[in-house]
Amino acid sequence: MADNSRTERRQRQGGRATRPVLAALVATTLASPLGAQQEPVRTDALEASSAGRVRSLRVVGNERLEPETVLSYTDLAPGTPYDRERLDRALKDLFGSELFADVRIRDDGDGNLSIEVRENPVINRVLIEGAKRVKEEKIREEIRVAPRQIFTRSRARADVGRILELYRRSGRFAARVEPKIVQLEQNRVDVVFEITEGPKSKIRQINILGNQVFSDRTLRGEMASKQARPLRIFTSSDTYDPDRIAFDQQKLRQFYLTEGYADFRVVSAIAELTPDRRDFIVTYVVEEGERYRFGEVDLVSQIRDIEADAFRNLLPMKPGDWYNAKLVEDTIDRLTETVGLLGYAFADIRPQFRRDKDQREMNLTFVINEVPRVYVESVVISGNTITQDDVIRREFRLAEGDAFNSFKVKRSRDRIQSLGFFQDKLEIQQKPGSAPDLVTLQVDVEERPTGSIQVSAGYSSLEGLILNFAVEQRNFRGRAQNLRFGVNWSRFQRGIDVGFTEPYLFGRNLALGADVFRRDFASFRFGSRGERIDTYNQVTTGFQVRTGFPLTEYWSASVRYGLNFDNVTVDESLFFTDGKCDPLKAGRFVCEALGRYSTSALGVTIGYSTLDNPLRPSRGQRFALNQDFAGLGGTVNYLRTRINYDRYHRLFGTGLILNLGGEAGGIFSLDSEDIRLTDRFFLGEPRFRGFEIRGVGPRIIRKPVLEVPAPGEPLKPVEDRDTFIDDSIGGELYYLGRVEVIIPLGATGDELGIRPSAYVDVGALWRANGREVLLPPKPPTVDPETGEVTAPGFIEEYAGDTPSPRISVGIGVNWNSPFGPFRIDLAKALRKVEGDRDQLFQFNVGTQF
């Protein structure tokens, strides 16, 4: 029915009935030798032909082509001799031009030749129908027929093959393509490729024959191809792909070579269609061979400046160890890098193998062949259309004329990568220079968008509805300058922030920046039903000026000065009595924090970083020591210290990334006043996963008292946590550590910005002198006439003020979504103390810009 409707539709558009291309051409061009597969010329196409001399030539039936153009494809001309063989060659030449659907040559017997042609039609449109799983744009990139071209059968046949190959590459081996034409007036046609895509061809089964040492299950686990199973709905690894089958043969060989089987080989790999022609059964035939150990292992240097004895400690394999080809490759890379440190850019290190089949030993000698010491001739930068050359060039640790050093090349790559302006896998190529002892360093960059305008709305388990508007350009004017403006709004915090940073002031390696901001933060307590009740409101307005500079290649320092004005208030209708803050309603600690304050602070940061990428690190470490002194004027005096450390490295040669991190901090009063509530540290979500926001550390818990005790008996509170009023009051000392394994999802995960992880968090927050602000117990209010309780009393308890570690474990996913950063966590608190508030599920959207 679908084909009939398409045919009727084309007929209504003015074309005649659709016919398959091959059938239509056979009916109209019985003697058409199209394309490379030419058919023999029929004898009836040469009418009354005989030997003689050409007297005249006439072209009949041409519509678009000039007679001279038709004759130019033959070697016939008036006055030239001809015979049947020559006329047959002329027919082949005309058909070979692919301009004609039919050609005949008539001879009247007197040398007057008439060439009758029927031109191939011109393509009006090319239509593709039925393509759903493969985008039409991809198909059009593959096909060669196009509007206003001459239509030929060979081109249509070739395009059918290209389309089928495209579908096979996507795993659809059952796809069918039927080319059709719609004939139009003026010898024009519409070409239609009708596609039946069919299902994806899966790998139903993988058979392995000849394996004795390792099981089929183990070997299948090493392959990229997987057997189709119902649970594999989110992966394409079970789709049949010939290239992947070839890759799996290499994977098998690599696996056996790392296990010591140096003679292993894949005898054959055969893929067979199942009887229903839907899936494939893949069979590998292997020969494992004998297992070898390392025999004698040595190193020889042919470079005079390199002593072999000094490099032998870089050889990790020992005689008697099982042979491992991967270990040999890694050793070559390590030796190449080390020799490169000495200025030999094109180090030639060759392993020489001597196999002893009787002893089953692999004797190995690494030979460092002689090469000249190399110097940098030039540094070439290409691909940067926005970023200026000097922004990239100043990150190079090598300049023209310097002795080559592979470590500095690697460091230069990491520094350019850390700018965050270019592709993830950036490489600096080492190319031969104009002389054997010269090298050209070339970096081809692909610039990423560095400007962003974000308008987002999200929901957070912390703050409810969140609205963000942010504009940022991290590479302003192509000079790596950072310019940003942001506004955020949620139930508990609102803010506006403007900042600018110049990374190279006056062409020197000195950064200078400034920020102006206003922040409105609404603190809260947990009510008797778990709801969040606003307590105090803190409005902060201020600015900060900062500068930074390197101390060494990895160490840096920054100095900052900030001036903040704080105004801490409460809702007087809720927490005031007789014009004053009522401790019975707000809590003594809140009443003591009210007022206007100014903080004039000078800060210093000492940092160390060897990270390969500051945004998504996979190796290296980072350390920062922050020291802030408040007391250069203002009303607040304190000394605050914070330490942060992170280390990243890959686990066991896999793609897994291990992050060991920790931080600690303390704040100390420099006068007789206690540290203000608003200057203390708070700990919980999102930094300490598994706990609510401000869910860890010192807190005052107010328990209701509903019964009047008997004379001489103490007050007895209700021990139902759902009825408590819970206030976190922060602490002056804290620590937080984590062990996290980041699980990369390959190129697809990087492109989508998704990074799952599993982690363990350990931390504590303590020292707040909370007992000094506890209110004395208050008995319930009793009606003197009825004796009934008209208002509950309370008992305040102090909890959570201990350095005892809290521990949580969990899994989470980071996603840099189009709506802003997204984080979801499922974490369980394994260890907590009285007063802590744990939380199993947490998520945040758009909380950063």
PDB file of N, CA, C and O in Angstrom, residues 274-301:
ATOM      1  N   THR A 274      22.547 -16.308  10.567  1.00  0.00           N
ATOM      2  CA  THR A 274      21.650 -17.332  11.088  1.00  0.00           C
ATOM      3  C   THR A 274      20.625 -17.701  10.014  1.00  0.00           C
ATOM      4  O   THR A 274      20.424 -16.946   9.057  1.00  0.00           O
ATOM      5  N   PRO A 275      19.963 -18.854  10.148  1.00  0.00           N
ATOM      6  CA  PRO A 275      18.988 -19.264   9.117  1.00  0.00           C
ATOM      7  C   PRO A 275      17.899 -18.234   8.861  1.00  0.00           C
ATOM      8  O   PRO A 275      17.409 -18.133   7.727  1.00  0.00           O
ATOM      9  N   ASP A 276      17.504 -17.448   9.875  1.00  0.00           N
ATOM     10  CA  ASP A 276      16.475 -16.431   9.647  1.00  0.00           C
ATOM     11  C   ASP A 276      17.052 -15.144   9.075  1.00  0.00           C
ATOM     12  O   ASP A 276      16.314 -14.175   8.877  1.00  0.00           O
ATOM     13  N   ARG A 277      18.386 -15.133   8.838  1.00  0.00           N
ATOM     14  CA  ARG A 277      19.086 -14.006   8.221  1.00  0.00           C
ATOM     15  C   ARG A 277      18.922 -12.707   9.017  1.00  0.00           C
ATOM     16  O   ARG A 277      18.981 -11.612   8.471  1.00  0.00           O
ATOM     17  N   ARG A 278      18.776 -12.832  10.313  1.00  0.00           N
ATOM     18  CA  ARG A 278      18.639 -11.642  11.163  1.00  0.00           C
ATOM     19  C   ARG A 278      19.914 -11.365  11.949  1.00  0.00           C
ATOM     20  O   ARG A 278      20.286 -10.214  12.139  1.00  0.00           O
ATOM     21  N   ASP A 279      20.584 -12.412  12.426  1.00  0.00           N
ATOM     22  CA  ASP A 279      21.750 -12.243  13.291  1.00  0.00           C
ATOM     23  C   ASP A 279      22.941 -13.017  12.733  1.00  0.00           C
ATOM     24  O   ASP A 279      22.834 -13.707  11.721  1.00  0.00           O
ATOM     25  N   PHE A 280      24.082 -12.871  13.451  1.00  0.00           N
ATOM     26  CA  PHE A 280      25.310 -13.545  13.046  1.00  0.00           C
ATOM     27  C   PHE A 280      25.796 -14.448  14.167  1.00  0.00           C
ATOM     28  O   PHE A 280      25.594 -14.175  15.362  1.00  0.00           O
ATOM     29  N   ILE A 281      26.445 -15.515  13.769  1.00  0.00           N
ATOM     30  CA  ILE A 281      27.193 -16.373  14.685  1.00  0.00           C
ATOM     31  C   ILE A 281      28.663 -16.255  14.296  1.00  0.00           C
ATOM     32  O   ILE A 281      29.029 -16.522  13.148  1.00  0.00           O
ATOM     33  N   VAL A 282      29.482 -15.825  15.240  1.00  0.00           N
ATOM     34  CA  VAL A 282      30.906 -15.584  14.978  1.00  0.00           C
ATOM     35  C   VAL A 282      31.708 -16.703  15.609  1.00  0.00           C
ATOM     36  O   VAL A 282      31.523 -17.037  16.794  1.00  0.00           O
ATOM     37  N   THR A 283      32.598 -17.284  14.834  1.00  0.00           N
ATOM     38  CA  THR A 283      33.428 -18.399  15.309  1.00  0.00           C
ATOM     39  C   THR A 283      34.897 -18.055  15.110  1.00  0.00           C
ATOM     40  O   THR A 283      35.318 -17.714  13.993  1.00  0.00           O
ATOM     41  N   TYR A 284      35.662 -18.138  16.201  1.00  0.00           N
ATOM     42  CA  TYR A 284      37.107 -17.922  16.154  1.00  0.00           C
ATOM     43  C   TYR A 284      37.798 -19.260  16.352  1.00  0.00           C
ATOM     44  O   TYR A 284      37.432 -20.046  17.246  1.00  0.00           O
ATOM     45  N   VAL A 285      38.796 -19.508  15.528  1.00  0.00           N
ATOM     46  CA  VAL A 285      39.660 -20.674  15.702  1.00  0.00           C
ATOM     47  C   VAL A 285      41.042 -20.163  16.079  1.00  0.00           C
ATOM     48  O   VAL A 285      41.624 -19.345  15.343  1.00  0.00           O
ATOM     49  N   VAL A 286      41.558 -20.601  17.236  1.00  0.00           N
ATOM     50  CA  VAL A 286      42.815 -20.051  17.751  1.00  0.00           C
ATOM     51  C   VAL A 286      43.813 -21.173  18.013  1.00  0.00           C
ATOM     52  O   VAL A 286      43.441 -22.336  18.198  1.00  0.00           O
ATOM     53  N   GLU A 287      45.084 -20.794  18.000  1.00  0.00           N
ATOM     54  CA  GLU A 287      46.180 -21.665  18.437  1.00  0.00           C
ATOM     55  C   GLU A 287      46.925 -20.932  19.545  1.00  0.00           C
ATOM     56  O   GLU A 287      47.488 -19.859  19.322  1.00  0.00           O
ATOM     57  N   GLU A 288      46.906 -21.495  20.755  1.00  0.00           N
ATOM     58  CA  GLU A 288      47.494 -20.801  21.900  1.00  0.00           C
ATOM     59  C   GLU A 288      49.020 -20.884  21.925  1.00  0.00           C
ATOM     60  O   GLU A 288      49.692 -19.903  22.260  1.00  0.00           O
ATOM     61  N   GLY A 289      49.571 -22.030  21.597  1.00  0.00           N
ATOM     62  CA  GLY A 289      51.014 -22.190  21.657  1.00  0.00           C
ATOM     63  C   GLY A 289      51.506 -22.352  23.083  1.00  0.00           C
ATOM     64  O   GLY A 289      50.738 -22.508  24.032  1.00  0.00           O
ATOM     65  N   GLU A 290      52.814 -22.290  23.252  1.00  0.00           N
ATOM     66  CA  GLU A 290      53.436 -22.481  24.562  1.00  0.00           C
ATOM     67  C   GLU A 290      53.591 -21.146  25.287  1.00  0.00           C
ATOM     68  O   GLU A 290      53.664 -20.093  24.670  1.00  0.00           O
ATOM     69  N   ARG A 291      53.672 -21.242  26.606  1.00  0.00           N
ATOM     70  CA  ARG A 291      53.845 -20.043  27.431  1.00  0.00           C
ATOM     71  C   ARG A 291      55.333 -19.823  27.700  1.00  0.00           C
ATOM     72  O   ARG A 291      56.050 -20.753  28.074  1.00  0.00           O
ATOM     73  N   TYR A 292      55.777 -18.568  27.539  1.00  0.00           N
ATOM     74  CA  TYR A 292      57.194 -18.230  27.666  1.00  0.00           C
ATOM     75  C   TYR A 292      57.428 -17.377  28.908  1.00  0.00           C
ATOM     76  O   TYR A 292      56.535 -16.640  29.367  1.00  0.00           O
ATOM     77  N   ARG A 293      58.668 -17.501  29.412  1.00  0.00           N
ATOM     78  CA  ARG A 293      59.147 -16.604  30.467  1.00  0.00           C
ATOM     79  C   ARG A 293      60.233 -15.693  29.897  1.00  0.00           C
ATOM     80  O   ARG A 293      60.799 -15.980  28.843  1.00  0.00           O
ATOM     81  N   PHE A 294      60.503 -14.603  30.592  1.00  0.00           N
ATOM     82  CA  PHE A 294      61.636 -13.772  30.217  1.00  0.00           C
ATOM     83  C   PHE A 294      62.919 -14.518  30.552  1.00  0.00           C
ATOM     84  O   PHE A 294      63.055 -15.112  31.630  1.00  0.00           O
ATOM     85  N   GLY A 295      63.843 -14.487  29.609  1.00  0.00           N
ATOM     86  CA  GLY A 295      65.166 -15.050  29.848  1.00  0.00           C
ATOM     87  C   GLY A 295      66.136 -13.936  30.220  1.00  0.00           C
ATOM     88  O   GLY A 295      65.896 -13.166  31.159  1.00  0.00           O
ATOM     89  N   GLU A 296      67.225 -13.815  29.498  1.00  0.00           N
ATOM     90  CA  GLU A 296      68.184 -12.744  29.749  1.00  0.00           C
ATOM     91  C   GLU A 296      67.590 -11.416  29.261  1.00  0.00           C
ATOM     92  O   GLU A 296      67.075 -11.321  28.150  1.00  0.00           O
ATOM     93  N   VAL A 297      67.649 -10.388  30.093  1.00  0.00           N
ATOM     94  CA  VAL A 297      67.152  -9.059  29.758  1.00  0.00           C
ATOM     95  C   VAL A 297      68.315  -8.089  29.885  1.00  0.00           C
ATOM     96  O   VAL A 297      68.944  -7.994  30.945  1.00  0.00           O
ATOM     97  N   ASP A 298      68.602  -7.364  28.809  1.00  0.00           N
ATOM     98  CA  ASP A 298      69.760  -6.471  28.813  1.00  0.00           C
ATOM     99  C   ASP A 298      69.410  -5.194  28.057  1.00  0.00           C
ATOM    100  O   ASP A 298      68.377  -5.107  27.365  1.00  0.00           O
ATOM    101  N   LEU A 299      70.279  -4.204  28.199  1.00  0.00           N
ATOM    102  CA  LEU A 299      70.120  -2.936  27.500  1.00  0.00           C
ATOM    103  C   LEU A 299      71.474  -2.506  26.956  1.00  0.00           C
ATOM    104  O   LEU A 299      72.497  -2.568  27.666  1.00  0.00           O
ATOM    105  N   VAL A 300      71.479  -2.072  25.698  1.00  0.00           N
ATOM    106  CA  VAL A 300      72.709  -1.631  25.025  1.00  0.00           C
ATOM    107  C   VAL A 300      72.471  -0.235  24.474  1.00  0.00           C
ATOM    108  O   VAL A 300      71.425   0.033  23.857  1.00  0.00           O
ATOM    109  N   SER A 301      73.405   0.662  24.700  1.00  0.00           N
ATOM    110  CA  SER A 301      73.297   2.033  24.193  1.00  0.00           C
ATOM    111  C   SER A 301      74.396   2.295  23.186  1.00  0.00           C
ATOM    112  O   SER A 301      75.584   2.026  23.450  1.00  0.00           O
TER     113      SER A 301
END
